[in-house]
Amino acid sequence: MVTRQEILDWCGNTLQVANFTDYAPNGLQVEGCTNIGKIVTSVTASLAAIEYAVAQQADMLLVHHGMFWKSEPVTITGWKKQRIATLLQHQINLVGYHLPLDAHPELGNNAQLAKRMGWVLEKQTGEQNLLNIGCLSEKQSLTVVAAMLAHTLEREPVVVGDHSKQIKKLAWCTGGAQNFFQQAIDEQVDAYITGEISESQYHLANETGVAFISAGHHATERYGVQALGEAIRGRFGVELYCFDEQNPA
């Protein structure tokens, strides 16, 4: 077995957590047992994920979306009490990495999505290097790009733009990064891919000619925490289990 602190130290150094300003704590969020033999990964610290970790007799639940967001009430009541009480009852450590896991050039959500889609990264830019600029290996229509995303992510994306438009240069940022669309437009890309869409992006896409694809917040961020878990298994030899929910959002 390895200690919790050894894993936390390795993750903190690997993900360069100290370099990020975030909306939630990165690292240990709920303290459990000291020694770690089994880890469950999940996009979100939902009750379903916690109960799966209990069923696996896991010592740590490793997530991208943890708890204690700045926009939430600080009281431990209702659903938050139920999640935390279950973790504490079973001595399961809750460990979460948000923006550091989005941005990591190998293990991150953006990097892992690009790897699966065959996108070639040219640079990371924007706020905390979260916006990725790259290209396809060859031009493809917007229809084909959207179909490939649907096949890979097992979710039909929302697509705004001329479906016959030829796509070569891309920008992408997983999750709820629809507000980076103007920065993507300024980079003179053909299409921008993220997880969510708001009302205003529809008009920007139509008026600028830059296609907008919303491929799902959960779906686009499924792979970073899995890659981090695999890296921890390779480094420390722990048992690893993956929990995934069919979250349509």
PDB file of C-alpha atoms in Angstrom:
ATOM      1  CA  MET A   1       0.000   0.000   0.000  1.00  0.00           C
ATOM      2  CA  VAL A   2       0.912   3.639  -0.473  1.00  0.00           C
ATOM      3  CA  THR A   3       0.010   6.498   1.838  1.00  0.00           C
ATOM      4  CA  ARG A   4      -2.574   9.111   0.951  1.00  0.00           C
ATOM      5  CA  GLN A   5       0.017  11.853   1.301  1.00  0.00           C
ATOM      6  CA  GLU A   6       2.393  10.221  -1.190  1.00  0.00           C
ATOM      7  CA  ILE A   7      -0.371  10.211  -3.802  1.00  0.00           C
ATOM      8  CA  LEU A   8      -1.398  13.794  -2.992  1.00  0.00           C
ATOM      9  CA  ASP A   9       2.199  15.009  -3.245  1.00  0.00           C
ATOM     10  CA  TRP A  10       2.723  13.250  -6.575  1.00  0.00           C
ATOM     11  CA  CYS A  11      -0.534  14.617  -8.023  1.00  0.00           C
ATOM     12  CA  GLY A  12       0.195  18.122  -6.779  1.00  0.00           C
ATOM     13  CA  ASN A  13       3.617  18.131  -8.421  1.00  0.00           C
ATOM     14  CA  THR A  14       2.501  16.400 -11.614  1.00  0.00           C
ATOM     15  CA  LEU A  15      -0.505  18.675 -12.186  1.00  0.00           C
ATOM     16  CA  GLN A  16       1.308  21.807 -10.957  1.00  0.00           C
ATOM     17  CA  VAL A  17      -1.656  22.637  -8.739  1.00  0.00           C
ATOM     18  CA  ALA A  18       0.050  25.658  -7.141  1.00  0.00           C
ATOM     19  CA  ASN A  19       0.057  27.471 -10.498  1.00  0.00           C
ATOM     20  CA  PHE A  20      -3.754  27.607 -10.768  1.00  0.00           C
ATOM     21  CA  THR A  21      -6.470  29.862  -9.396  1.00  0.00           C
ATOM     22  CA  ASP A  22      -9.583  27.720  -9.129  1.00  0.00           C
ATOM     23  CA  TYR A  23     -13.234  27.716  -8.043  1.00  0.00           C
ATOM     24  CA  ALA A  24     -12.861  24.701  -5.732  1.00  0.00           C
ATOM     25  CA  PRO A  25     -10.089  23.157  -3.622  1.00  0.00           C
ATOM     26  CA  ASN A  26      -7.674  20.923  -5.501  1.00  0.00           C
ATOM     27  CA  GLY A  27      -6.400  17.852  -3.703  1.00  0.00           C
ATOM     28  CA  LEU A  28      -7.874  16.323  -0.556  1.00  0.00           C
ATOM     29  CA  GLN A  29     -11.457  17.450   0.060  1.00  0.00           C
ATOM     30  CA  VAL A  30     -12.709  14.837   2.544  1.00  0.00           C
ATOM     31  CA  GLU A  31     -10.205  12.920   4.663  1.00  0.00           C
ATOM     32  CA  GLY A  32     -10.478   9.163   4.974  1.00  0.00           C
ATOM     33  CA  CYS A  33      -8.018   6.367   5.725  1.00  0.00           C
ATOM     34  CA  THR A  34      -4.257   6.922   5.626  1.00  0.00           C
ATOM     35  CA  ASN A  35      -3.178   4.004   3.434  1.00  0.00           C
ATOM     36  CA  ILE A  36      -4.460   3.583  -0.114  1.00  0.00           C
ATOM     37  CA  GLY A  37      -4.864   0.241  -1.860  1.00  0.00           C
ATOM     38  CA  LYS A  38      -7.916   0.836  -4.085  1.00  0.00           C
ATOM     39  CA  ILE A  39      -8.923   3.946  -6.042  1.00  0.00           C
ATOM     40  CA  VAL A  40     -12.144   4.657  -7.916  1.00  0.00           C
ATOM     41  CA  THR A  41     -12.164   7.405 -10.560  1.00  0.00           C
ATOM     42  CA  SER A  42     -15.252   9.375 -11.566  1.00  0.00           C
ATOM     43  CA  VAL A  43     -15.935  12.647 -13.360  1.00  0.00           C
ATOM     44  CA  THR A  44     -18.047  13.887 -10.449  1.00  0.00           C
ATOM     45  CA  ALA A  45     -18.300  13.133  -6.742  1.00  0.00           C
ATOM     46  CA  SER A  46     -21.974  12.199  -7.061  1.00  0.00           C
ATOM     47  CA  LEU A  47     -23.719   9.978  -4.526  1.00  0.00           C
ATOM     48  CA  ALA A  48     -23.817   7.242  -7.171  1.00  0.00           C
ATOM     49  CA  ALA A  49     -20.027   7.443  -7.554  1.00  0.00           C
ATOM     50  CA  ILE A  50     -19.543   7.406  -3.789  1.00  0.00           C
ATOM     51  CA  GLU A  51     -21.788   4.363  -3.408  1.00  0.00           C
ATOM     52  CA  TYR A  52     -19.833   2.614  -6.175  1.00  0.00           C
ATOM     53  CA  ALA A  53     -16.607   3.364  -4.269  1.00  0.00           C
ATOM     54  CA  VAL A  54     -18.196   1.861  -1.149  1.00  0.00           C
ATOM     55  CA  ALA A  55     -19.141  -1.275  -3.099  1.00  0.00           C
ATOM     56  CA  GLN A  56     -15.568  -1.648  -4.330  1.00  0.00           C
ATOM     57  CA  GLN A  57     -14.233  -1.098  -0.800  1.00  0.00           C
ATOM     58  CA  ALA A  58     -12.141   1.746  -2.190  1.00  0.00           C
ATOM     59  CA  ASP A  59      -9.871   3.901  -0.082  1.00  0.00           C
ATOM     60  CA  MET A  60     -10.021   6.919  -2.397  1.00  0.00           C
ATOM     61  CA  LEU A  61     -12.511   8.454  -4.809  1.00  0.00           C
ATOM     62  CA  LEU A  62     -10.584  10.507  -7.365  1.00  0.00           C
ATOM     63  CA  VAL A  63     -12.685  13.022  -9.313  1.00  0.00           C
ATOM     64  CA  HIS A  64     -12.596  16.045 -11.589  1.00  0.00           C
ATOM     65  CA  HIS A  65     -15.697  17.695 -10.104  1.00  0.00           C
ATOM     66  CA  GLY A  66     -15.425  17.538  -6.341  1.00  0.00           C
ATOM     67  CA  MET A  67     -17.373  19.470  -3.729  1.00  0.00           C
ATOM     68  CA  PHE A  68     -17.158  22.840  -1.958  1.00  0.00           C
ATOM     69  CA  TRP A  69     -17.516  25.117  -4.977  1.00  0.00           C
ATOM     70  CA  LYS A  70     -17.277  28.838  -4.289  1.00  0.00           C
ATOM     71  CA  SER A  71     -20.762  29.452  -5.687  1.00  0.00           C
ATOM     72  CA  GLU A  72     -22.446  26.949  -3.330  1.00  0.00           C
ATOM     73  CA  PRO A  73     -23.752  27.424   0.227  1.00  0.00           C
ATOM     74  CA  VAL A  74     -21.174  26.380   2.810  1.00  0.00           C
ATOM     75  CA  THR A  75     -23.607  24.540   5.084  1.00  0.00           C
ATOM     76  CA  ILE A  76     -23.342  20.743   5.212  1.00  0.00           C
ATOM     77  CA  THR A  77     -27.002  19.837   4.739  1.00  0.00           C
ATOM     78  CA  GLY A  78     -29.218  17.828   2.390  1.00  0.00           C
ATOM     79  CA  TRP A  79     -27.471  16.150  -0.519  1.00  0.00           C
ATOM     80  CA  LYS A  80     -24.048  17.427   0.564  1.00  0.00           C
ATOM     81  CA  LYS A  81     -24.490  15.953   4.058  1.00  0.00           C
ATOM     82  CA  GLN A  82     -25.480  12.603   2.539  1.00  0.00           C
ATOM     83  CA  ARG A  83     -22.420  12.463   0.306  1.00  0.00           C
ATOM     84  CA  ILE A  84     -19.990  13.486   3.039  1.00  0.00           C
ATOM     85  CA  ALA A  85     -21.570  11.222   5.654  1.00  0.00           C
ATOM     86  CA  THR A  86     -21.196   8.231   3.327  1.00  0.00           C
ATOM     87  CA  LEU A  87     -17.556   9.049   2.647  1.00  0.00           C
ATOM     88  CA  LEU A  88     -16.776   9.455   6.340  1.00  0.00           C
ATOM     89  CA  GLN A  89     -18.659   6.332   7.357  1.00  0.00           C
ATOM     90  CA  HIS A  90     -16.513   4.234   5.033  1.00  0.00           C
ATOM     91  CA  GLN A  91     -13.255   6.164   5.517  1.00  0.00           C
ATOM     92  CA  ILE A  92     -13.046   7.021   1.799  1.00  0.00           C
ATOM     93  CA  ASN A  93     -10.796   9.915   0.822  1.00  0.00           C
ATOM     94  CA  LEU A  94     -12.336  12.342  -1.658  1.00  0.00           C
ATOM     95  CA  VAL A  95      -9.660  13.874  -3.877  1.00  0.00           C
ATOM     96  CA  GLY A  96     -10.479  16.273  -6.704  1.00  0.00           C
ATOM     97  CA  TYR A  97      -8.524  18.133  -9.384  1.00  0.00           C
ATOM     98  CA  HIS A  98     -10.383  20.697 -11.464  1.00  0.00           C
ATOM     99  CA  LEU A  99      -8.560  23.245 -13.674  1.00  0.00           C
ATOM    100  CA  PRO A 100      -5.131  21.615 -13.213  1.00  0.00           C
ATOM    101  CA  LEU A 101      -6.589  18.442 -14.711  1.00  0.00           C
ATOM    102  CA  ASP A 102      -8.178  20.351 -17.586  1.00  0.00           C
ATOM    103  CA  ALA A 103      -4.891  21.951 -18.560  1.00  0.00           C
ATOM    104  CA  HIS A 104      -2.294  19.204 -18.116  1.00  0.00           C
ATOM    105  CA  PRO A 105      -0.620  18.642 -21.506  1.00  0.00           C
ATOM    106  CA  GLU A 106      -0.715  14.820 -21.257  1.00  0.00           C
ATOM    107  CA  LEU A 107      -3.210  13.713 -18.610  1.00  0.00           C
ATOM    108  CA  GLY A 108      -5.634  16.614 -18.929  1.00  0.00           C
ATOM    109  CA  ASN A 109      -9.166  16.564 -20.277  1.00  0.00           C
ATOM    110  CA  ASN A 110      -8.219  18.693 -23.271  1.00  0.00           C
ATOM    111  CA  ALA A 111      -5.209  16.536 -24.107  1.00  0.00           C
ATOM    112  CA  GLN A 112      -7.111  13.285 -23.673  1.00  0.00           C
ATOM    113  CA  LEU A 113     -10.015  14.440 -25.865  1.00  0.00           C
ATOM    114  CA  ALA A 114      -7.589  15.519 -28.599  1.00  0.00           C
ATOM    115  CA  LYS A 115      -5.790  12.160 -28.370  1.00  0.00           C
ATOM    116  CA  ARG A 116      -9.012  10.248 -28.945  1.00  0.00           C
ATOM    117  CA  MET A 117     -10.126  12.527 -31.760  1.00  0.00           C
ATOM    118  CA  GLY A 118      -6.763  12.669 -33.538  1.00  0.00           C
ATOM    119  CA  TRP A 119      -6.485  16.449 -33.219  1.00  0.00           C
ATOM    120  CA  VAL A 120      -2.991  17.944 -33.440  1.00  0.00           C
ATOM    121  CA  LEU A 121      -2.249  20.505 -30.714  1.00  0.00           C
ATOM    122  CA  GLU A 122      -0.402  23.640 -31.812  1.00  0.00           C
ATOM    123  CA  LYS A 123      -0.585  25.713 -28.633  1.00  0.00           C
ATOM    124  CA  GLN A 124      -2.315  26.285 -25.313  1.00  0.00           C
ATOM    125  CA  THR A 125      -3.433  29.839 -24.684  1.00  0.00           C
ATOM    126  CA  GLY A 126      -6.029  31.995 -22.935  1.00  0.00           C
ATOM    127  CA  GLU A 127      -6.952  32.002 -19.266  1.00  0.00           C
ATOM    128  CA  GLN A 128      -4.591  29.626 -17.416  1.00  0.00           C
ATOM    129  CA  ASN A 129      -3.732  27.928 -20.732  1.00  0.00           C
ATOM    130  CA  LEU A 130      -7.168  26.316 -20.896  1.00  0.00           C
ATOM    131  CA  LEU A 131      -7.895  27.124 -24.545  1.00  0.00           C
ATOM    132  CA  ASN A 132      -6.321  24.704 -27.019  1.00  0.00           C
ATOM    133  CA  ILE A 133      -5.563  25.571 -30.633  1.00  0.00           C
ATOM    134  CA  GLY A 134      -4.799  22.885 -33.183  1.00  0.00           C
ATOM    135  CA  CYS A 135      -5.848  21.264 -36.397  1.00  0.00           C
ATOM    136  CA  LEU A 136      -7.149  18.148 -38.073  1.00  0.00           C
ATOM    137  CA  SER A 137      -4.746  15.964 -40.018  1.00  0.00           C
ATOM    138  CA  GLU A 138      -6.818  16.772 -43.112  1.00  0.00           C
ATOM    139  CA  LYS A 139      -9.853  18.899 -43.876  1.00  0.00           C
ATOM    140  CA  GLN A 140     -13.240  17.426 -43.024  1.00  0.00           C
ATOM    141  CA  SER A 141     -16.758  18.756 -43.212  1.00  0.00           C
ATOM    142  CA  LEU A 142     -18.462  19.977 -40.058  1.00  0.00           C
ATOM    143  CA  THR A 143     -20.853  17.052 -40.427  1.00  0.00           C
ATOM    144  CA  VAL A 144     -17.976  14.559 -40.318  1.00  0.00           C
ATOM    145  CA  VAL A 145     -16.314  16.251 -37.326  1.00  0.00           C
ATOM    146  CA  ALA A 146     -19.607  16.172 -35.418  1.00  0.00           C
ATOM    147  CA  ALA A 147     -20.203  12.525 -36.347  1.00  0.00           C
ATOM    148  CA  MET A 148     -16.753  11.539 -35.111  1.00  0.00           C
ATOM    149  CA  LEU A 149     -17.411  13.283 -31.807  1.00  0.00           C
ATOM    150  CA  ALA A 150     -20.766  11.540 -31.488  1.00  0.00           C
ATOM    151  CA  HIS A 151     -19.124   8.165 -32.135  1.00  0.00           C
ATOM    152  CA  THR A 152     -16.239   8.719 -29.711  1.00  0.00           C
ATOM    153  CA  LEU A 153     -18.241  10.296 -26.892  1.00  0.00           C
ATOM    154  CA  GLU A 154     -21.409   8.256 -27.405  1.00  0.00           C
ATOM    155  CA  ARG A 155     -23.469  11.432 -27.317  1.00  0.00           C
ATOM    156  CA  GLU A 156     -25.017  13.501 -30.096  1.00  0.00           C
ATOM    157  CA  PRO A 157     -23.502  16.996 -30.025  1.00  0.00           C
ATOM    158  CA  VAL A 158     -25.291  20.291 -30.583  1.00  0.00           C
ATOM    159  CA  VAL A 159     -23.880  21.766 -33.793  1.00  0.00           C
ATOM    160  CA  VAL A 160     -24.285  25.372 -34.943  1.00  0.00           C
ATOM    161  CA  GLY A 161     -22.955  26.344 -38.358  1.00  0.00           C
ATOM    162  CA  ASP A 162     -22.888  25.364 -42.001  1.00  0.00           C
ATOM    163  CA  HIS A 163     -22.684  21.566 -41.935  1.00  0.00           C
ATOM    164  CA  SER A 164     -20.919  21.500 -45.305  1.00  0.00           C
ATOM    165  CA  LYS A 165     -18.200  23.880 -44.084  1.00  0.00           C
ATOM    166  CA  GLN A 166     -14.686  22.436 -44.401  1.00  0.00           C
ATOM    167  CA  ILE A 167     -12.909  22.300 -41.039  1.00  0.00           C
ATOM    168  CA  LYS A 168      -9.134  22.357 -40.612  1.00  0.00           C
ATOM    169  CA  LYS A 169      -8.156  24.659 -37.740  1.00  0.00           C
ATOM    170  CA  LEU A 170      -9.810  23.981 -34.384  1.00  0.00           C
ATOM    171  CA  ALA A 171     -10.055  25.394 -30.892  1.00  0.00           C
ATOM    172  CA  TRP A 172     -11.325  23.347 -27.976  1.00  0.00           C
ATOM    173  CA  CYS A 173     -11.800  23.421 -24.237  1.00  0.00           C
ATOM    174  CA  THR A 174     -13.720  20.699 -22.439  1.00  0.00           C
ATOM    175  CA  GLY A 175     -16.552  21.253 -19.979  1.00  0.00           C
ATOM    176  CA  GLY A 176     -18.374  24.536 -19.449  1.00  0.00           C
ATOM    177  CA  ALA A 177     -16.089  26.726 -21.563  1.00  0.00           C
ATOM    178  CA  GLN A 178     -18.610  28.288 -23.929  1.00  0.00           C
ATOM    179  CA  ASN A 179     -17.438  31.750 -22.896  1.00  0.00           C
ATOM    180  CA  PHE A 180     -14.066  31.121 -24.574  1.00  0.00           C
ATOM    181  CA  PHE A 181     -15.806  31.200 -27.965  1.00  0.00           C
ATOM    182  CA  GLN A 182     -14.830  34.802 -28.764  1.00  0.00           C
ATOM    183  CA  GLN A 183     -11.179  34.004 -28.020  1.00  0.00           C
ATOM    184  CA  ALA A 184     -11.437  31.034 -30.369  1.00  0.00           C
ATOM    185  CA  ILE A 185     -12.931  33.280 -33.055  1.00  0.00           C
ATOM    186  CA  ASP A 186     -10.028  35.710 -32.567  1.00  0.00           C
ATOM    187  CA  GLU A 187      -7.643  32.803 -33.253  1.00  0.00           C
ATOM    188  CA  GLN A 188      -9.281  32.503 -36.710  1.00  0.00           C
ATOM    189  CA  VAL A 189     -10.307  28.877 -36.284  1.00  0.00           C
ATOM    190  CA  ASP A 190     -12.903  27.084 -38.370  1.00  0.00           C
ATOM    191  CA  ALA A 191     -14.683  25.492 -35.404  1.00  0.00           C
ATOM    192  CA  TYR A 192     -14.777  25.571 -31.615  1.00  0.00           C
ATOM    193  CA  ILE A 193     -15.588  22.491 -29.532  1.00  0.00           C
ATOM    194  CA  THR A 194     -16.567  22.557 -25.869  1.00  0.00           C
ATOM    195  CA  GLY A 195     -19.011  20.850 -23.538  1.00  0.00           C
ATOM    196  CA  GLU A 196     -21.856  23.329 -23.127  1.00  0.00           C
ATOM    197  CA  ILE A 197     -23.682  25.984 -25.129  1.00  0.00           C
ATOM    198  CA  SER A 198     -25.455  29.164 -24.050  1.00  0.00           C
ATOM    199  CA  GLU A 199     -27.903  31.257 -26.007  1.00  0.00           C
ATOM    200  CA  SER A 200     -25.371  33.791 -27.270  1.00  0.00           C
ATOM    201  CA  GLN A 201     -23.061  31.265 -28.954  1.00  0.00           C
ATOM    202  CA  TYR A 202     -25.753  30.436 -31.504  1.00  0.00           C
ATOM    203  CA  HIS A 203     -25.710  33.998 -32.808  1.00  0.00           C
ATOM    204  CA  LEU A 204     -21.915  34.330 -32.727  1.00  0.00           C
ATOM    205  CA  ALA A 205     -21.501  31.154 -34.756  1.00  0.00           C
ATOM    206  CA  ASN A 206     -23.983  32.267 -37.382  1.00  0.00           C
ATOM    207  CA  GLU A 207     -22.636  35.808 -37.620  1.00  0.00           C
ATOM    208  CA  THR A 208     -18.903  34.970 -37.658  1.00  0.00           C
ATOM    209  CA  GLY A 209     -18.996  31.760 -39.680  1.00  0.00           C
ATOM    210  CA  VAL A 210     -17.054  29.884 -36.993  1.00  0.00           C
ATOM    211  CA  ALA A 211     -18.846  26.647 -36.180  1.00  0.00           C
ATOM    212  CA  PHE A 212     -19.714  25.875 -32.560  1.00  0.00           C
ATOM    213  CA  ILE A 213     -20.034  22.322 -31.247  1.00  0.00           C
ATOM    214  CA  SER A 214     -21.349  21.524 -27.778  1.00  0.00           C
ATOM    215  CA  ALA A 215     -20.402  17.895 -27.160  1.00  0.00           C
ATOM    216  CA  GLY A 216     -21.438  17.548 -23.510  1.00  0.00           C
ATOM    217  CA  HIS A 217     -19.778  18.682 -20.286  1.00  0.00           C
ATOM    218  CA  HIS A 218     -19.570  15.190 -18.795  1.00  0.00           C
ATOM    219  CA  ALA A 219     -18.753  13.511 -22.100  1.00  0.00           C
ATOM    220  CA  THR A 220     -15.828  15.780 -22.950  1.00  0.00           C
ATOM    221  CA  GLU A 221     -14.369  15.481 -19.435  1.00  0.00           C
ATOM    222  CA  ARG A 222     -14.637  11.727 -19.018  1.00  0.00           C
ATOM    223  CA  TYR A 223     -11.054  10.881 -19.892  1.00  0.00           C
ATOM    224  CA  GLY A 224      -8.766  13.137 -17.866  1.00  0.00           C
ATOM    225  CA  VAL A 225      -9.498  11.618 -14.476  1.00  0.00           C
ATOM    226  CA  GLN A 226      -9.220   8.137 -16.009  1.00  0.00           C
ATOM    227  CA  ALA A 227      -5.769   9.010 -17.352  1.00  0.00           C
ATOM    228  CA  LEU A 228      -4.733  10.426 -13.975  1.00  0.00           C
ATOM    229  CA  GLY A 229      -5.921   7.254 -12.272  1.00  0.00           C
ATOM    230  CA  GLU A 230      -3.940   5.094 -14.702  1.00  0.00           C
ATOM    231  CA  ALA A 231      -0.842   7.212 -14.057  1.00  0.00           C
ATOM    232  CA  ILE A 232      -1.261   6.742 -10.296  1.00  0.00           C
ATOM    233  CA  ARG A 233      -1.694   2.988 -10.772  1.00  0.00           C
ATOM    234  CA  GLY A 234       1.469   2.875 -12.862  1.00  0.00           C
ATOM    235  CA  ARG A 235       3.411   4.865 -10.284  1.00  0.00           C
ATOM    236  CA  PHE A 236       2.148   3.286  -7.059  1.00  0.00           C
ATOM    237  CA  GLY A 237       0.652  -0.086  -8.021  1.00  0.00           C
ATOM    238  CA  VAL A 238      -2.814   0.522  -6.529  1.00  0.00           C
ATOM    239  CA  GLU A 239      -5.972  -1.241  -7.718  1.00  0.00           C
ATOM    240  CA  LEU A 240      -8.023   1.014  -9.991  1.00  0.00           C
ATOM    241  CA  TYR A 241     -11.724   1.075 -10.875  1.00  0.00           C
ATOM    242  CA  CYS A 242     -13.580   3.492 -13.148  1.00  0.00           C
ATOM    243  CA  PHE A 243     -17.114   4.676 -12.504  1.00  0.00           C
ATOM    244  CA  ASP A 244     -18.981   6.390 -15.339  1.00  0.00           C
ATOM    245  CA  GLU A 245     -22.518   7.722 -15.506  1.00  0.00           C
ATOM    246  CA  GLN A 246     -24.572   8.370 -18.635  1.00  0.00           C
ATOM    247  CA  ASN A 247     -24.962  12.039 -17.815  1.00  0.00           C
ATOM    248  CA  PRO A 248     -26.560  13.768 -20.836  1.00  0.00           C
ATOM    249  CA  ALA A 249     -25.423  17.237 -19.740  1.00  0.00           C
TER     250      ALA A 249
END
